[in-house]
Short mmCIF file of C-alpha atoms in Angstrom, two decimals:
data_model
loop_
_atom_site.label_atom_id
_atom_site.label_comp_id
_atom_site.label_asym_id
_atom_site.label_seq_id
_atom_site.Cartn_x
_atom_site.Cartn_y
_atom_site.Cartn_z
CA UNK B 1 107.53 117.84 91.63
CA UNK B 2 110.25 115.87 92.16
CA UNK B 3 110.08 114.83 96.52
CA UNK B 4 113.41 112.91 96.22
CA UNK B 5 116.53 114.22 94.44
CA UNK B 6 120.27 113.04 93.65
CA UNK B 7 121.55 116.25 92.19
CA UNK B 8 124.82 113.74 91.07
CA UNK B 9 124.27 112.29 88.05
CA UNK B 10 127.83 110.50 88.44
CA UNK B 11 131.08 110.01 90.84
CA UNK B 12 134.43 108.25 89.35
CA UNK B 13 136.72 107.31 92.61
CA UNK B 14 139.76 105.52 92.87
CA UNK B 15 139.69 101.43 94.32
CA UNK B 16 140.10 101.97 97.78
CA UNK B 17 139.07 105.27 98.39
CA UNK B 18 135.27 106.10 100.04
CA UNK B 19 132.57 106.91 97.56
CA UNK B 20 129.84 109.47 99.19
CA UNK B 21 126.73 109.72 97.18
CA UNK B 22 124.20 112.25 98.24
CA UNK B 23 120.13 112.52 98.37
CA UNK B 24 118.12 115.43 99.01
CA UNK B 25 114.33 115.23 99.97
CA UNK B 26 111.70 118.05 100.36
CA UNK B 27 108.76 115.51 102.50
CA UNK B 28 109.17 115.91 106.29
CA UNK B 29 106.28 112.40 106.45
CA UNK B 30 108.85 110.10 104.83
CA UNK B 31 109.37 107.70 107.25
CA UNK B 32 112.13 104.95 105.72
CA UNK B 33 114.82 105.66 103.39
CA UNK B 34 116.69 103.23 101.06
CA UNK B 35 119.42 102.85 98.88
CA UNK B 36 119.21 100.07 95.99
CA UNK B 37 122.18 99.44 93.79
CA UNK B 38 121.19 98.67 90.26
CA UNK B 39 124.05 96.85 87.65
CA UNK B 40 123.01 97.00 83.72
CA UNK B 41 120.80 95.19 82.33
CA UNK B 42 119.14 93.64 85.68
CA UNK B 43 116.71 95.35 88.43
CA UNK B 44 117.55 97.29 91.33
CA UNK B 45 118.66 95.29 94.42
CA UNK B 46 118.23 96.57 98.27
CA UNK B 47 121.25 97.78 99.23
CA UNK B 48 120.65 99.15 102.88
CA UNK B 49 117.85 101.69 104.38
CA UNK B 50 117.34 103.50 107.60
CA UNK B 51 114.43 104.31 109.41
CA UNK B 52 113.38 107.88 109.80
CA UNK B 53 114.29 107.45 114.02
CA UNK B 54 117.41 107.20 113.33
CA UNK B 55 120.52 108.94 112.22
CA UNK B 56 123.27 106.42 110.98
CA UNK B 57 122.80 102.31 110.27
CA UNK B 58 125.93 100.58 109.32
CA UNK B 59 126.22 97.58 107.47
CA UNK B 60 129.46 96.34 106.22
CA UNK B 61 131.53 98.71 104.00
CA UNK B 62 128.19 100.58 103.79
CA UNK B 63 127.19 103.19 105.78
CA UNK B 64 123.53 105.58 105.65
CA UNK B 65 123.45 108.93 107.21
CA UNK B 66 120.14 110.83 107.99
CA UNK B 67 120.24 114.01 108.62
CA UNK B 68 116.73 115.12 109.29
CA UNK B 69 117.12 118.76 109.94
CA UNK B 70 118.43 119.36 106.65
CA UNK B 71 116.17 116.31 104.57
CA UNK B 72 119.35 114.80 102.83
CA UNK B 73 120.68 111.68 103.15
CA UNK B 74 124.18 110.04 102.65
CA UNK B 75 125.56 106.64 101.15
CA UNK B 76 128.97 105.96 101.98
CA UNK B 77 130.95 103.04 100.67
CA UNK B 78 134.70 102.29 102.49
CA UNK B 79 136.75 101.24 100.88
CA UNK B 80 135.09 101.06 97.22
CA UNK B 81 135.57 98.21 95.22
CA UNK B 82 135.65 98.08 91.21
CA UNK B 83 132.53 95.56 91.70
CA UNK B 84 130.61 98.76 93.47
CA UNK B 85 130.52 100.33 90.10
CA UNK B 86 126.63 100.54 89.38
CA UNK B 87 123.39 102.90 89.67
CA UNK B 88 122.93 104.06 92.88
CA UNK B 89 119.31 105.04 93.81
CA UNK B 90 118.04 106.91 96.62
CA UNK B 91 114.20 105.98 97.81
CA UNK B 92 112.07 107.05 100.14
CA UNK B 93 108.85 105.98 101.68
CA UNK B 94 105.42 107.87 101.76
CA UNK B 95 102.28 106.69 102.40
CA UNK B 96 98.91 107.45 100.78
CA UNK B 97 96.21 106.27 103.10
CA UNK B 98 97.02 102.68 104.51
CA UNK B 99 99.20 102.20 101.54
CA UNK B 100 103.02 102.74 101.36
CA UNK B 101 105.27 103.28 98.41
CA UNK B 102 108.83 104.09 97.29
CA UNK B 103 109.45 107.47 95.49
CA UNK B 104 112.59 107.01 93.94
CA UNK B 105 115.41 109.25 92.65
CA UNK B 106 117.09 109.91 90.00
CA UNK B 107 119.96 107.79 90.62
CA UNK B 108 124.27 108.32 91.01
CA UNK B 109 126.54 106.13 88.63
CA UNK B 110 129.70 105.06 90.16
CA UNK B 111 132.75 104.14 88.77
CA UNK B 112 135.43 102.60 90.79
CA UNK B 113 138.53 103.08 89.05
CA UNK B 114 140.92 100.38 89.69
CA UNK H 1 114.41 80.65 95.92
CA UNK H 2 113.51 81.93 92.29
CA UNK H 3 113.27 85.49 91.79
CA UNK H 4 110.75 87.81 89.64
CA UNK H 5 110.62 86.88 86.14
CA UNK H 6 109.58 89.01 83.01
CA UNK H 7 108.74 88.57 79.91
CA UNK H 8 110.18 89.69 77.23
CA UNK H 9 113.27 91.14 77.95
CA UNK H 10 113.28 93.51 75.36
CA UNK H 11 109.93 94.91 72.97
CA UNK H 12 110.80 97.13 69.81
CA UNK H 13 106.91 98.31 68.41
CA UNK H 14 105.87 101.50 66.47
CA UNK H 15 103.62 104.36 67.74
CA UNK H 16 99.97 103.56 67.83
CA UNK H 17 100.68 99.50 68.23
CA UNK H 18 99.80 98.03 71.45
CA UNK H 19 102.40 95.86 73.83
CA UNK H 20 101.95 93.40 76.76
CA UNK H 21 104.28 92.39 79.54
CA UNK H 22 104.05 89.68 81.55
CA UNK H 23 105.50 89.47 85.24
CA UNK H 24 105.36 86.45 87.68
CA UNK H 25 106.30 87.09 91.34
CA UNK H 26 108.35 85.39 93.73
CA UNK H 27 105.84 82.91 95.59
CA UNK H 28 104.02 83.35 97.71
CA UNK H 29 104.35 87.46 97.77
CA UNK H 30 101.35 89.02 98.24
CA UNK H 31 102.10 92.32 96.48
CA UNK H 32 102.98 93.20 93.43
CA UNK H 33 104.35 96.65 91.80
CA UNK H 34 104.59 97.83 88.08
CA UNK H 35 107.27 100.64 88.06
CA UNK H 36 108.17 102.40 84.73
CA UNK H 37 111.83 103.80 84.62
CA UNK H 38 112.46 106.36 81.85
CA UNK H 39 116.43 106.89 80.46
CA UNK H 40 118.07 109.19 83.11
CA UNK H 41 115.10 109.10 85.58
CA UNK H 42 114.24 106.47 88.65
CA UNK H 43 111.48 104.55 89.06
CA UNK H 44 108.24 105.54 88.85
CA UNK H 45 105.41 103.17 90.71
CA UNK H 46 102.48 102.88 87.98
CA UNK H 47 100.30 100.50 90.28
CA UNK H 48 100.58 98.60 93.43
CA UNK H 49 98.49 95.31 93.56
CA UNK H 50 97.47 93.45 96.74
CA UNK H 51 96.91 89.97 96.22
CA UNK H 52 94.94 90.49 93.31
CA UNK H 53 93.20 93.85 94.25
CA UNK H 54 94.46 97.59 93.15
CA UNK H 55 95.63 99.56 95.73
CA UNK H 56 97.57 102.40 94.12
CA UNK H 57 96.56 103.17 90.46
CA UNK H 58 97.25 106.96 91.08
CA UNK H 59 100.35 107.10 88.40
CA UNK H 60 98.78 104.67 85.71
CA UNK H 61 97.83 106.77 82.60
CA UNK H 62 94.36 104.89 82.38
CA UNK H 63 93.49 106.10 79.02
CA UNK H 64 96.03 103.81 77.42
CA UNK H 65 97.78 101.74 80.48
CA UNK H 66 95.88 98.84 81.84
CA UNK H 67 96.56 95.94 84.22
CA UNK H 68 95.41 92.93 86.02
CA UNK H 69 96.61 90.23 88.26
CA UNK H 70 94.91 86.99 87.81
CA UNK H 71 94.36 84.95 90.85
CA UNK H 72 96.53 86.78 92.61
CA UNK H 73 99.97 85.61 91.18
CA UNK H 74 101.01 86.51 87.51
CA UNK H 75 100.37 90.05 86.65
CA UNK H 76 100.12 91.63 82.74
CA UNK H 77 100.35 94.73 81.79
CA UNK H 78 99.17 96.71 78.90
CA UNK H 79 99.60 99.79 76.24
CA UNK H 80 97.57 100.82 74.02
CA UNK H 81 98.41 102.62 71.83
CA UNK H 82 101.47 103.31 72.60
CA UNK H 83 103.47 106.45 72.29
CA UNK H 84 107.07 107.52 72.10
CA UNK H 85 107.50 108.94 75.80
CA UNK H 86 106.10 105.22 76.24
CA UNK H 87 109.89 104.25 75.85
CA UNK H 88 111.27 102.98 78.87
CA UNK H 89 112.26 99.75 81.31
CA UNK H 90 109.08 97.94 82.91
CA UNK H 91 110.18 96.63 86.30
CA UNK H 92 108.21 94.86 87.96
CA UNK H 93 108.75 93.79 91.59
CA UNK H 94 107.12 91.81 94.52
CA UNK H 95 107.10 91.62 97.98
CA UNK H 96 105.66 89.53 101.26
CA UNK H 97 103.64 92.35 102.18
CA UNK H 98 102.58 96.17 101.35
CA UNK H 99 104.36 99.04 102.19
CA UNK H 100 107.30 99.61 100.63
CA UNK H 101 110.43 98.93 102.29
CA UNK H 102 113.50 96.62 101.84
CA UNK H 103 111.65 93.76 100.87
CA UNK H 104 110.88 94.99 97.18
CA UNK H 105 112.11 92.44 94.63
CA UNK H 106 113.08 93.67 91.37
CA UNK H 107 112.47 91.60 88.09
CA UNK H 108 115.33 92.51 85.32
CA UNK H 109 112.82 94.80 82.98
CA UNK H 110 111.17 94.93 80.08
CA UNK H 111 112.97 97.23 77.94
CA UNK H 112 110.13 99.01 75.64
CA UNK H 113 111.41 101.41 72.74
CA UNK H 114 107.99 102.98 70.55
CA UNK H 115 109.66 104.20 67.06
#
């Protein structure tokens, strides 16, 4: 049962140009989302998130979309730099009890061509 | 401020052996996370420590995967035996407090392959 989906497995875009990657979730209770970028070889690193209130939180060259009505989410990245090639991984929180954790999924690669 | 470190980077063992991992937090975070991530897949949260209590075992194959967190800092973890679908990257991450969110700090793996 896979809650939180990236139906992309990759995206190649020219230096310059805006990268979208795409997330897709099926739990109405998540209640934060996050993007982490992750380069080879190291561990994922928090990119940006948005809170489930919300429908857009900018920061920088990236931007987060949430569109709640249709559970999917958005990264994108203006303009894309060569250095933005990595994993890309969607998350989202859910809680069980008290507790919160991150369901992750199955993560975008992204080449920026130069 | 130093970040998570593992240990060892990478593991090479045969079906049936057993493997440990070793993870030490940034200081000073209370919580601690072993996530597995299989080749294609995200991660997947096997246990969720508080200080040095278990709150979230519900992913952690028990009948082979163990772990502990000894005075609430470092944190090992355990297979045995292992098995082939055991290949994957251990992360291991920490944070100030529970709950998920932003303030996850990834480690850079332990990259397990079970011939």
């Amino acid at each position: 049962d896979q809650q939180v989906k990236q139906n992309s497995p990759s995206l190649s875009v020219q230096e310059g140009r805006i990268s979208i990657l795409n997330c897709d979730y099926t739990n109405s209770m998540f209640d934060y989302f996050l993007w982490y970028k992750k380069y080879p070889a190291e561990g994922p690193t928090f990119l940006i998130s948005i809170s489930s209130i919300k429908d857009k939180n900018e920061d920088g060259r990236f931007t987060v979309f949430l569109n709640k009505s249709a559970k999917h989410l958005s990264l994108h990245i203006v303009p894309s730099q060569p250095g933005d090639s990595a994993v890309y991984f969607c998350a989202a929180r859910g809680f069980s009890g008290n507790t919160g954790k991150l369901i992750f999924g199955q993560g975008t690669t992204l080449q920026v061509k130069p | 401020e130093a970040g998570v470190a593992q240990s060892p980077r990478y593991k090479i063992i045969e079906k049936r052996q057993s493997v440990a991992f070793w993870c030490n937090p940034i200081s000073g975070h209370a919580t601690l996370y072993w996530y597995q991530q299989i080749l294609g897949q995200g991660p997947k949260l096997l246990i969720q420590f508080q200080n040095n209590g278990v709150v979230d075992d519900s992913q952690l194959p028990k009948d082979r995967f163990s772990a502990e967190r000894l005075k609430g800092v470092d944190s090992t973890l355990k297979i045995q035996p292992a098995k082939l679908e055991d290949s994957a990257v251990y992360l291991c991450a920490s944070s100030p407090r529970g709950g998920g969110g932003n303030e996850q700090f990834f480690g850079p793996g332990t990259r397990l392959t079970v011939l």
